[in-house]
mmCIF file of C-alpha atoms and ligand atoms in Angstrom:
data_model
loop_
_atom_site.group_PDB
_atom_site.id
_atom_site.type_symbol
_atom_site.label_atom_id
_atom_site.label_comp_id
_atom_site.label_asym_id
_atom_site.label_seq_id
_atom_site.Cartn_x
_atom_site.Cartn_y
_atom_site.Cartn_z
ATOM 1 C CA MET A 13 0.000 0.000 0.000
ATOM 2 C CA GLU A 14 1.165 3.516 -0.739
ATOM 3 C CA PRO A 15 1.902 5.754 2.238
ATOM 4 C CA LYS A 16 -0.915 7.985 3.417
ATOM 5 C CA PRO A 17 -0.286 11.450 2.037
ATOM 6 C CA GLY A 18 -1.604 13.109 5.185
ATOM 7 C CA LEU A 19 -4.311 15.581 5.839
ATOM 8 C CA GLU A 20 -2.502 18.730 4.726
ATOM 9 C CA SER A 21 -1.480 17.375 1.370
ATOM 10 C CA ILE A 22 -4.962 15.997 0.557
ATOM 11 C CA LYS A 23 -6.352 19.365 1.511
ATOM 12 C CA ARG A 24 -3.875 21.103 -0.772
ATOM 13 C CA ILE A 25 -4.862 18.845 -3.701
ATOM 14 C CA ILE A 26 -8.585 19.529 -3.187
ATOM 15 C CA LEU A 27 -8.092 23.269 -2.742
ATOM 16 C CA SER A 28 -6.349 23.321 -6.127
ATOM 17 C CA PHE A 29 -9.661 22.399 -7.825
ATOM 18 C CA PRO A 30 -11.638 25.342 -9.226
ATOM 19 C CA ARG A 31 -14.280 26.346 -6.715
ATOM 20 C CA LYS A 32 -16.768 29.203 -6.297
ATOM 21 C CA GLU A 33 -17.587 30.531 -2.866
ATOM 22 C CA LEU A 34 -21.255 29.836 -2.108
ATOM 23 C CA ILE A 35 -21.490 28.883 1.547
ATOM 24 C CA HIS A 36 -20.420 29.664 5.122
ATOM 25 C CA LEU A 37 -17.695 27.379 6.394
ATOM 26 C CA PRO A 38 -16.953 25.669 8.672
ATOM 27 C CA THR A 39 -20.483 24.535 9.507
ATOM 28 C CA PRO A 40 -21.064 24.189 13.278
ATOM 29 C CA LEU A 41 -20.321 20.991 15.197
ATOM 30 C CA ARG A 42 -22.006 20.552 18.554
ATOM 31 C CA ARG A 43 -22.919 17.920 21.090
ATOM 32 C CA LEU A 44 -26.525 16.698 21.259
ATOM 33 C CA ASN A 45 -26.642 16.846 25.042
ATOM 34 C CA ARG A 46 -30.283 16.048 25.633
ATOM 35 C CA LEU A 47 -30.498 13.365 22.947
ATOM 36 C CA THR A 48 -27.384 11.663 24.356
ATOM 37 C CA GLU A 49 -28.974 11.721 27.803
ATOM 38 C CA GLU A 50 -32.333 10.466 26.456
ATOM 39 C CA LEU A 51 -30.910 7.483 24.553
ATOM 40 C CA LYS A 52 -28.250 6.533 27.165
ATOM 41 C CA GLY A 53 -25.952 5.233 24.444
ATOM 42 C CA PRO A 54 -22.835 6.731 22.839
ATOM 43 C CA ASP A 55 -21.920 10.402 22.831
ATOM 44 C CA LEU A 56 -23.961 12.026 20.046
ATOM 45 C CA TRP A 57 -22.858 15.082 18.072
ATOM 46 C CA ILE A 58 -24.252 16.882 15.059
ATOM 47 C CA LYS A 59 -22.501 18.492 12.091
ATOM 48 C CA ARG A 60 -24.790 21.246 10.823
ATOM 49 C CA ASP A 61 -24.470 21.085 7.047
ATOM 50 C CA ASP A 62 -28.053 22.336 6.997
ATOM 51 C CA LEU A 63 -26.519 25.711 7.888
ATOM 52 C CA THR A 64 -24.433 26.220 4.761
ATOM 53 C CA GLY A 65 -26.468 29.353 4.081
ATOM 54 C CA LEU A 66 -27.516 28.849 0.447
ATOM 55 C CA ALA A 67 -31.320 28.615 0.021
ATOM 56 C CA PHE A 68 -32.048 26.901 3.390
ATOM 57 C CA GLY A 69 -28.741 25.024 3.251
ATOM 58 C CA GLY A 70 -27.717 21.416 2.833
ATOM 59 C CA ASN A 71 -25.069 19.047 1.520
ATOM 60 C CA LYS A 72 -25.741 19.915 -2.128
ATOM 61 C CA SER A 73 -24.387 23.417 -1.682
ATOM 62 C CA ARG A 74 -20.951 22.034 -0.724
ATOM 63 C CA LYS A 75 -20.953 20.025 -3.953
ATOM 64 C CA LEU A 76 -22.128 23.010 -5.983
ATOM 65 C CA GLU A 77 -19.118 25.134 -5.006
ATOM 66 C CA PHE A 78 -17.092 22.818 -7.254
ATOM 67 C CA ILE A 79 -19.792 22.041 -9.827
ATOM 68 C CA ILE A 80 -20.683 25.673 -10.583
ATOM 69 C CA ALA A 81 -16.972 26.469 -11.001
ATOM 70 C CA ASP A 82 -16.695 23.565 -13.454
ATOM 71 C CA ALA A 83 -19.728 24.810 -15.437
ATOM 72 C CA LEU A 84 -18.311 28.342 -15.623
ATOM 73 C CA ASN A 85 -14.867 27.078 -16.646
ATOM 74 C CA LYS A 86 -16.496 25.097 -19.447
ATOM 75 C CA GLY A 87 -18.137 28.286 -20.720
ATOM 76 C CA CYS A 88 -21.683 27.103 -19.962
ATOM 77 C CA ASP A 89 -24.545 29.544 -19.476
ATOM 78 C CA SER A 90 -27.281 27.186 -18.272
ATOM 79 C CA ILE A 91 -27.420 24.162 -15.990
ATOM 80 C CA VAL A 92 -29.736 21.193 -16.558
ATOM 81 C CA THR A 93 -30.473 18.550 -13.944
ATOM 82 C CA TRP A 94 -33.315 16.375 -12.668
ATOM 83 C CA ALA A 95 -34.823 14.789 -9.568
ATOM 84 C CA SER A 96 -38.135 14.420 -7.780
ATOM 85 C CA LEU A 97 -40.544 17.317 -7.470
ATOM 86 C CA GLN A 98 -39.485 18.207 -3.902
ATOM 87 C CA SER A 99 -35.779 17.836 -4.650
ATOM 88 C CA ASN A 100 -33.307 19.670 -2.414
ATOM 89 C CA TRP A 101 -30.654 19.165 -5.068
ATOM 90 C CA CYS A 102 -32.725 20.943 -7.715
ATOM 91 C CA LEU A 103 -33.494 23.916 -5.482
ATOM 92 C CA GLN A 104 -29.863 24.249 -4.404
ATOM 93 C CA THR A 105 -28.684 23.950 -8.002
ATOM 94 C CA ALA A 106 -31.154 26.577 -9.179
ATOM 95 C CA ALA A 107 -30.130 28.968 -6.373
ATOM 96 C CA ALA A 108 -26.409 28.438 -7.035
ATOM 97 C CA ALA A 109 -26.955 28.868 -10.784
ATOM 98 C CA ARG A 110 -28.774 32.161 -10.222
ATOM 99 C CA ARG A 111 -25.936 33.460 -8.017
ATOM 100 C CA PHE A 112 -23.587 33.084 -10.953
ATOM 101 C CA GLY A 113 -25.950 34.178 -13.717
ATOM 102 C CA LEU A 114 -26.581 30.708 -15.138
ATOM 103 C CA ARG A 115 -30.063 29.690 -16.284
ATOM 104 C CA PRO A 116 -31.459 26.836 -14.123
ATOM 105 C CA VAL A 117 -33.405 24.165 -16.035
ATOM 106 C CA LEU A 118 -35.017 21.491 -13.846
ATOM 107 C CA VAL A 119 -36.661 18.266 -14.978
ATOM 108 C CA LEU A 120 -38.869 17.360 -12.025
ATOM 109 C CA PHE A 121 -40.571 13.989 -11.633
ATOM 110 C CA HIS A 122 -44.035 14.028 -10.169
ATOM 111 C CA THR A 123 -45.728 10.884 -8.871
ATOM 112 C CA SER A 124 -49.381 11.764 -8.952
ATOM 113 C CA GLU A 125 -52.162 12.380 -11.483
ATOM 114 C CA VAL A 126 -53.149 15.648 -9.853
ATOM 115 C CA ALA A 127 -51.279 18.867 -10.505
ATOM 116 C CA PRO A 128 -48.485 19.363 -7.958
ATOM 117 C CA GLU A 129 -48.985 21.691 -5.003
ATOM 118 C CA ILE A 130 -46.756 24.759 -5.175
ATOM 119 C CA ASP A 131 -45.050 24.049 -1.857
ATOM 120 C CA GLY A 132 -41.681 23.369 -0.219
ATOM 121 C CA ASN A 133 -38.710 23.240 -2.589
ATOM 122 C CA PHE A 134 -40.999 23.329 -5.629
ATOM 123 C CA PHE A 135 -42.424 26.640 -4.384
ATOM 124 C CA LEU A 136 -38.895 28.025 -3.963
ATOM 125 C CA ASP A 137 -37.988 26.852 -7.499
ATOM 126 C CA HIS A 138 -40.904 28.980 -8.711
ATOM 127 C CA ILE A 139 -39.774 32.063 -6.806
ATOM 128 C CA LEU A 140 -36.363 31.685 -8.439
ATOM 129 C CA GLY A 141 -38.049 31.534 -11.818
ATOM 130 C CA ALA A 142 -36.315 28.255 -12.679
ATOM 131 C CA ASP A 143 -37.208 26.751 -16.062
ATOM 132 C CA ILE A 144 -39.263 23.767 -14.844
ATOM 133 C CA ARG A 145 -40.241 20.705 -16.904
ATOM 134 C CA ILE A 146 -42.575 18.261 -15.150
ATOM 135 C CA ARG A 147 -42.500 14.543 -15.993
ATOM 136 C CA ARG A 148 -44.455 11.598 -14.535
ATOM 137 C CA ALA A 149 -42.810 8.930 -12.348
ATOM 138 C CA GLU A 150 -43.687 6.024 -10.111
ATOM 139 C CA LYS A 151 -44.136 6.648 -6.380
ATOM 140 C CA GLY A 152 -41.345 5.673 -3.978
ATOM 141 C CA LYS A 153 -38.736 5.190 -6.750
ATOM 142 C CA VAL A 154 -35.703 7.228 -7.725
ATOM 143 C CA ILE A 155 -35.306 8.232 -11.372
ATOM 144 C CA GLY A 156 -32.172 6.830 -12.980
ATOM 145 C CA LEU A 157 -30.123 8.195 -15.859
ATOM 146 C CA LYS A 158 -31.607 5.734 -18.374
ATOM 147 C CA GLU A 159 -35.164 6.904 -17.793
ATOM 148 C CA VAL A 160 -34.286 10.577 -17.924
ATOM 149 C CA GLU A 161 -31.830 10.487 -20.843
ATOM 150 C CA PRO A 162 -34.351 11.118 -23.664
ATOM 151 C CA THR A 163 -35.696 14.150 -21.774
ATOM 152 C CA LEU A 164 -32.171 15.465 -21.131
ATOM 153 C CA ASP A 165 -31.356 15.160 -24.839
ATOM 154 C CA GLU A 166 -34.564 16.923 -25.769
ATOM 155 C CA VAL A 167 -34.030 19.774 -23.277
ATOM 156 C CA SER A 168 -30.345 20.320 -24.075
ATOM 157 C CA GLY A 169 -31.128 20.200 -27.814
ATOM 158 C CA GLU A 170 -33.729 22.888 -27.328
ATOM 159 C CA LEU A 171 -31.298 25.069 -25.335
ATOM 160 C CA ARG A 172 -28.580 24.663 -27.977
ATOM 161 C CA ARG A 173 -30.990 25.727 -30.714
ATOM 162 C CA GLN A 174 -31.579 28.872 -28.636
ATOM 163 C CA GLY A 175 -27.827 29.482 -28.731
ATOM 164 C CA GLN A 176 -27.218 28.390 -25.129
ATOM 165 C CA LYS A 177 -24.489 26.148 -23.803
ATOM 166 C CA PRO A 178 -26.032 23.792 -21.214
ATOM 167 C CA TYR A 179 -24.092 22.046 -18.445
ATOM 168 C CA VAL A 180 -25.886 18.754 -17.734
ATOM 169 C CA VAL A 181 -25.258 17.207 -14.337
ATOM 170 C CA SER A 182 -26.691 14.058 -12.810
ATOM 171 C CA VAL A 183 -29.093 13.954 -9.869
ATOM 172 C CA GLY A 184 -27.413 14.869 -6.590
ATOM 173 C CA GLY A 185 -24.180 15.913 -8.329
ATOM 174 C CA SER A 186 -22.813 12.489 -7.412
ATOM 175 C CA VAL A 187 -22.028 10.238 -10.364
ATOM 176 C CA PRO A 188 -19.506 11.612 -12.879
ATOM 177 C CA GLY A 189 -20.668 11.663 -16.480
ATOM 178 C CA LEU A 190 -22.618 14.017 -18.781
ATOM 179 C CA SER A 191 -20.919 17.445 -18.429
ATOM 180 C CA MET A 192 -19.258 16.717 -15.043
ATOM 181 C CA ASP A 193 -16.218 14.569 -15.777
ATOM 182 C CA LYS A 194 -14.881 14.361 -12.220
ATOM 183 C CA PRO A 195 -16.536 13.168 -8.977
ATOM 184 C CA LEU A 196 -16.819 16.774 -7.744
ATOM 185 C CA GLY A 197 -19.652 16.075 -5.299
ATOM 186 C CA ALA A 198 -17.628 13.450 -3.454
ATOM 187 C CA ILE A 199 -14.479 15.582 -3.553
ATOM 188 C CA SER A 200 -16.376 18.324 -1.705
ATOM 189 C CA TYR A 201 -17.211 15.769 0.989
ATOM 190 C CA VAL A 202 -13.612 14.648 1.402
ATOM 191 C CA LEU A 203 -12.985 18.297 2.238
ATOM 192 C CA ALA A 204 -15.995 18.276 4.591
ATOM 193 C CA PHE A 205 -14.465 15.294 6.377
ATOM 194 C CA ILE A 206 -11.206 17.194 6.831
ATOM 195 C CA GLU A 207 -13.146 20.204 8.153
ATOM 196 C CA LEU A 208 -14.873 17.931 10.688
ATOM 197 C CA LEU A 209 -11.595 16.321 11.678
ATOM 198 C CA GLU A 210 -10.024 19.733 12.333
ATOM 199 C CA GLN A 211 -13.012 20.689 14.486
ATOM 200 C CA SER A 212 -12.760 17.404 16.380
ATOM 201 C CA PHE A 213 -9.084 18.118 17.133
ATOM 202 C CA SER A 214 -9.940 21.501 18.578
ATOM 203 C CA PHE A 215 -12.697 19.955 20.757
ATOM 204 C CA GLY A 216 -10.434 17.080 21.781
ATOM 205 C CA LEU A 217 -12.994 14.626 20.351
ATOM 206 C CA LYS A 218 -12.215 11.157 19.123
ATOM 207 C CA ILE A 219 -14.906 10.378 16.567
ATOM 208 C CA SER A 220 -15.691 6.674 16.157
ATOM 209 C CA HIS A 221 -18.610 6.864 13.696
ATOM 210 C CA LEU A 222 -20.263 9.212 11.228
ATOM 211 C CA VAL A 223 -23.892 8.737 10.259
ATOM 212 C CA THR A 224 -25.340 10.253 7.104
ATOM 213 C CA ALA A 225 -28.372 9.787 4.869
ATOM 214 C CA THR A 226 -27.416 8.215 1.537
ATOM 215 C CA GLY A 227 -29.360 9.149 -1.576
ATOM 216 C CA SER A 228 -27.206 9.475 -4.673
ATOM 217 C CA GLY A 229 -24.009 8.399 -2.911
ATOM 218 C CA ALA A 230 -21.400 11.144 -3.111
ATOM 219 C CA THR A 231 -21.766 12.361 0.462
ATOM 220 C CA GLN A 232 -21.023 8.940 1.920
ATOM 221 C CA ALA A 233 -18.342 8.250 -0.704
ATOM 222 C CA GLY A 234 -16.518 11.509 0.051
ATOM 223 C CA LEU A 235 -16.702 10.991 3.817
ATOM 224 C CA ALA A 236 -15.477 7.396 3.455
ATOM 225 C CA VAL A 237 -12.534 8.481 1.299
ATOM 226 C CA GLY A 238 -11.708 11.238 3.787
ATOM 227 C CA ALA A 239 -11.888 8.842 6.706
ATOM 228 C CA ARG A 240 -9.608 6.335 5.061
ATOM 229 C CA ALA A 241 -7.128 8.777 3.593
ATOM 230 C CA THR A 242 -6.535 10.571 6.877
ATOM 231 C CA GLY A 243 -5.659 7.276 8.490
ATOM 232 C CA GLY A 244 -8.165 7.332 11.331
ATOM 233 C CA ASP A 245 -10.542 4.550 12.142
ATOM 234 C CA VAL A 246 -13.763 6.511 11.791
ATOM 235 C CA ARG A 247 -16.534 4.279 10.464
ATOM 236 C CA VAL A 248 -18.881 6.005 8.010
ATOM 237 C CA ILE A 249 -22.442 4.677 8.159
ATOM 238 C CA GLY A 250 -24.859 5.454 5.353
ATOM 239 C CA ILE A 251 -28.555 5.151 6.049
ATOM 240 C CA SER A 252 -30.135 4.470 2.672
ATOM 241 C CA VAL A 253 -33.286 6.402 1.836
ATOM 242 C CA SER A 254 -33.865 4.595 -1.465
ATOM 243 C CA ASP A 255 -31.768 1.635 -2.683
ATOM 244 C CA LYS A 256 -30.801 -1.780 -1.265
ATOM 245 C CA LYS A 257 -27.452 -2.014 0.537
ATOM 246 C CA GLU A 258 -25.774 -4.163 -2.162
ATOM 247 C CA SER A 259 -26.676 -1.605 -4.799
ATOM 248 C CA PHE A 260 -25.397 1.302 -2.685
ATOM 249 C CA ALA A 261 -22.217 -0.523 -1.713
ATOM 250 C CA ARG A 262 -21.531 -0.683 -5.451
ATOM 251 C CA ILE A 263 -22.555 2.901 -6.287
ATOM 252 C CA VAL A 264 -20.826 4.491 -3.276
ATOM 253 C CA GLY A 265 -17.812 2.187 -3.779
ATOM 254 C CA THR A 266 -17.480 3.238 -7.420
ATOM 255 C CA ILE A 267 -17.711 6.950 -6.616
ATOM 256 C CA ALA A 268 -15.182 6.470 -3.790
ATOM 257 C CA ASP A 269 -12.837 4.702 -6.187
ATOM 258 C CA GLN A 270 -13.124 7.464 -8.811
ATOM 259 C CA THR A 271 -12.527 10.055 -6.092
ATOM 260 C CA GLU A 272 -9.373 8.373 -4.841
ATOM 261 C CA ARG A 273 -8.061 8.123 -8.377
ATOM 262 C CA GLU A 274 -8.803 11.804 -9.006
ATOM 263 C CA LEU A 275 -7.023 12.814 -5.789
ATOM 264 C CA GLY A 276 -4.075 10.493 -6.400
ATOM 265 C CA LEU A 277 -4.808 8.387 -3.317
ATOM 266 C CA ALA A 278 -4.276 4.668 -2.937
ATOM 267 C CA SER A 279 -7.478 2.883 -3.808
ATOM 268 C CA PHE A 280 -9.229 0.590 -1.391
ATOM 269 C CA ARG A 281 -11.449 -2.415 -2.048
ATOM 270 C CA PRO A 282 -14.536 -0.290 -1.850
ATOM 271 C CA GLU A 283 -17.451 -2.621 -1.232
ATOM 272 C CA LYS A 284 -16.302 -4.180 1.995
ATOM 273 C CA ASP A 285 -15.445 -0.740 3.362
ATOM 274 C CA ILE A 286 -18.809 0.807 2.524
ATOM 275 C CA LEU A 287 -21.320 0.366 5.301
ATOM 276 C CA VAL A 288 -24.960 0.930 4.318
ATOM 277 C CA PHE A 289 -28.129 0.174 6.256
ATOM 278 C CA ASP A 290 -31.235 -0.269 4.094
ATOM 279 C CA GLU A 291 -33.495 -1.336 6.952
ATOM 280 C CA TYR A 292 -34.984 2.133 7.303
ATOM 281 C CA ILE A 293 -36.210 2.752 3.727
ATOM 282 C CA ARG A 294 -39.486 1.022 4.634
ATOM 283 C CA ASP A 295 -42.179 1.991 2.091
ATOM 284 C CA GLY A 296 -39.797 3.672 -0.339
ATOM 285 C CA TYR A 297 -38.035 6.878 -1.243
ATOM 286 C CA GLY A 298 -39.774 9.957 0.109
ATOM 287 C CA ILE A 299 -42.461 8.030 1.963
ATOM 288 C CA VAL A 300 -42.733 9.111 5.584
ATOM 289 C CA ASN A 301 -43.415 6.547 8.316
ATOM 290 C CA ARG A 302 -44.149 6.790 12.036
ATOM 291 C CA GLU A 303 -40.494 6.398 13.109
ATOM 292 C CA VAL A 304 -39.476 9.295 10.870
ATOM 293 C CA ALA A 305 -42.226 11.546 12.216
ATOM 294 C CA GLU A 306 -41.262 10.620 15.782
ATOM 295 C CA ALA A 307 -37.558 11.218 15.127
ATOM 296 C CA ILE A 308 -38.350 14.671 13.733
ATOM 297 C CA ARG A 309 -40.411 15.512 16.836
ATOM 298 C CA LEU A 310 -37.797 14.104 19.238
ATOM 299 C CA ILE A 311 -34.854 16.068 17.813
ATOM 300 C CA PHE A 312 -36.879 19.259 17.461
ATOM 301 C CA SER A 313 -38.228 19.072 20.999
ATOM 302 C CA LEU A 314 -34.972 18.008 22.684
ATOM 303 C CA GLU A 315 -32.478 20.014 20.644
ATOM 304 C CA GLY A 316 -34.405 22.708 18.751
ATOM 305 C CA ILE A 317 -33.095 21.291 15.466
ATOM 306 C CA VAL A 318 -35.434 20.694 12.530
ATOM 307 C CA LEU A 319 -34.832 17.616 10.374
ATOM 308 C CA ASP A 320 -36.395 16.837 6.995
ATOM 309 C CA PRO A 321 -38.801 13.949 6.290
ATOM 310 C CA VAL A 322 -37.037 12.379 3.270
ATOM 311 C CA TYR A 323 -33.357 12.162 4.300
ATOM 312 C CA THR A 324 -32.278 13.334 7.734
ATOM 313 C CA GLY A 325 -35.514 12.229 9.446
ATOM 314 C CA LYS A 326 -35.007 8.704 8.084
ATOM 315 C CA ALA A 327 -31.305 8.708 8.896
ATOM 316 C CA MET A 328 -32.026 9.890 12.445
ATOM 317 C CA ALA A 329 -34.739 7.223 12.850
ATOM 318 C CA GLY A 330 -32.019 4.763 11.814
ATOM 319 C CA LEU A 331 -29.459 6.177 14.225
ATOM 320 C CA ILE A 332 -31.948 6.075 17.121
ATOM 321 C CA ASP A 333 -32.796 2.465 16.315
ATOM 322 C CA LEU A 334 -29.120 1.463 16.074
ATOM 323 C CA VAL A 335 -28.445 3.080 19.468
ATOM 324 C CA ARG A 336 -31.428 1.286 21.019
ATOM 325 C CA GLN A 337 -30.304 -2.047 19.533
ATOM 326 C CA GLY A 338 -26.909 -1.587 21.200
ATOM 327 C CA TYR A 339 -24.999 -1.264 17.916
ATOM 328 C CA PHE A 340 -22.629 1.315 19.451
ATOM 329 C CA LYS A 341 -20.519 1.112 22.587
ATOM 330 C CA LYS A 342 -21.144 3.592 25.390
ATOM 331 C CA GLU A 343 -17.670 5.106 24.884
ATOM 332 C CA ASP A 344 -18.216 5.689 21.145
ATOM 333 C CA THR A 345 -18.556 9.193 19.716
ATOM 334 C CA VAL A 346 -21.028 9.371 16.855
ATOM 335 C CA VAL A 347 -21.419 12.422 14.621
ATOM 336 C CA PHE A 348 -24.694 12.778 12.732
ATOM 337 C CA PHE A 349 -24.450 14.802 9.520
ATOM 338 C CA HIS A 350 -27.443 17.098 9.155
ATOM 339 C CA THR A 351 -27.487 17.325 5.379
ATOM 340 C CA GLY A 352 -30.364 19.824 5.111
ATOM 341 C CA GLY A 353 -33.607 19.381 3.198
ATOM 342 C CA THR A 354 -35.902 21.218 5.606
ATOM 343 C CA PRO A 355 -38.157 22.888 2.956
ATOM 344 C CA ALA A 356 -39.518 19.383 2.147
ATOM 345 C CA LEU A 357 -41.031 19.275 5.640
ATOM 346 C CA PHE A 358 -43.958 21.468 4.659
ATOM 347 C CA PRO A 359 -45.487 19.436 1.798
ATOM 348 C CA HIS A 360 -45.512 16.439 4.199
ATOM 349 C CA ARG A 361 -47.411 18.295 6.942
ATOM 350 C CA ARG A 362 -50.529 16.070 6.901
ATOM 351 C CA THR A 363 -48.723 12.719 7.018
ATOM 352 C CA ILE A 364 -46.360 13.866 9.759
ATOM 353 C CA LEU A 365 -49.125 15.244 11.952
ATOM 354 C CA ASP A 366 -51.253 12.111 11.447
ATOM 355 C CA PHE A 367 -48.396 9.960 12.767
ATOM 356 C CA LEU A 368 -47.905 12.289 15.730
ATOM 357 C CA LYS A 369 -51.557 12.321 16.846
HETATM 358 C C1 PLP B 424 -29.263 14.647 -1.384
HETATM 359 C C2 PLP B 424 -29.431 14.592 0.077
HETATM 360 C C3 PLP B 424 -28.789 13.608 0.848
HETATM 361 C C4 PLP B 424 -27.999 12.486 0.253
HETATM 362 O O1 PLP B 424 -26.777 12.893 -0.268
HETATM 363 P P1 PLP B 424 -26.152 12.081 -1.486
HETATM 364 O O2 PLP B 424 -24.831 12.657 -1.702
HETATM 365 O O3 PLP B 424 -27.100 12.301 -2.642
HETATM 366 O O4 PLP B 424 -26.140 10.635 -1.106
HETATM 367 C C5 PLP B 424 -28.944 13.647 2.212
HETATM 368 N N1 PLP B 424 -29.693 14.595 2.805
HETATM 369 C C6 PLP B 424 -30.339 15.549 2.108
HETATM 370 C C7 PLP B 424 -31.164 16.521 2.842
HETATM 371 C C8 PLP B 424 -30.229 15.589 0.713
HETATM 372 O O5 PLP B 424 -30.879 16.535 0.028
#
C-alpha cells in the first residue's frame, strides 16, 4: 500500500480544484446533550451542514461550489439537472446557478395524477423563476439516468438551438458523467471530512462513527474516502433512503474509487469498506413513516433542530434504532451529519401530523 499522504497534502490537492464561494464554512459541530442523555448510548454530536447558508442550506451546496466552477470554466450559461418534485438538489442547483448568472433548467418527476402543489422546494424553485419541466414517475422510486436520458437530450437540444451552452449534471451531483467529468460532489465531501476532523481536534474529540443519509451516494463516498485517507478509524455509516445495501455498496464504492483516483490516493477495495443500512427505507423513497415523524419531533423538541422527512428524518430514525439495539458502545462518539432538506417538511405536513396524533 502507498503511504498515506496526510491531511494537509490531501487538503492542498482539493483546494487546487476550481471552486466558487457559495457557503459559510466551517459549519457548526455541537454535542446533542439532551439526545445523548435520552438514549443513554454513545456520545452524540451533530454536524450542521443544513446551515451552509444557500437557500435553506444542505449538503448539495458544498458540492455546488465545485460544480458551478466547473460549469463556468467550461463556458456554460445554463445548468440542466433532474430529480423528484421536492428535490433539495434541484433547489440548491437553481439557487447556485442564479448566483452566478446561469439559467437553471429542472426536470422534475411528479408521482401523482393531480397537478403538484406549489409548496416546499418546488415553491422556492418557482420564486427563483427556474425553467421547470414536469415529468411523470412512479411513487417511492428514484429516477435513474436511463429513464431521464431522452428528456435530457430533448431539453439540451432545445437550449442549444436557442444558442445556449447547457451544463448537464446528474441527480445529486454524485455520479460523474454528462458534463461533469470528475466526482466533484464526493471531492467536496472529502474536504468536509477534513473540516470535521479539524473541528474534532480543537474539541479534543475522538470520533468513532459518522452517520449520514445516503441518496445518490457522493456524500457517503466523500466521507469514506476522507476517513480512510486521513488514516483514522472513523466508520462512516450510510442510512439508505432509497436503494438496497448491495446496490449502494456498489454505487458508493465506485464513486469512492473514482474520487481516490482523481485525488491520487491509494485505492481501497470499496465494497467491503462501505457500510450501508437499508433497513430504514421502509415503504420507499420519500415516503414518511411513524419512526421518521417521531424522530423529527424528538430532535426538534430536545435540541431545537429541525430535520427533513425524506433524508435526515429517516437517517435519524435509523441512528436512534441502532443506538437502542446496542450497535454502538457507550464510549463511542457518533457524529450525525445534518445534510439539510428542511423545505420538504412542509409538503408532508398532513402525514407527519397524522403519525404524531
Ligand atoms: C441529497 C441529500 C442527501 C444524500 O446525499 P447524497 O450525496 O445524494 O447521497 C442527504 N440529505 C439531504 C437533505 C439531501 O438533500
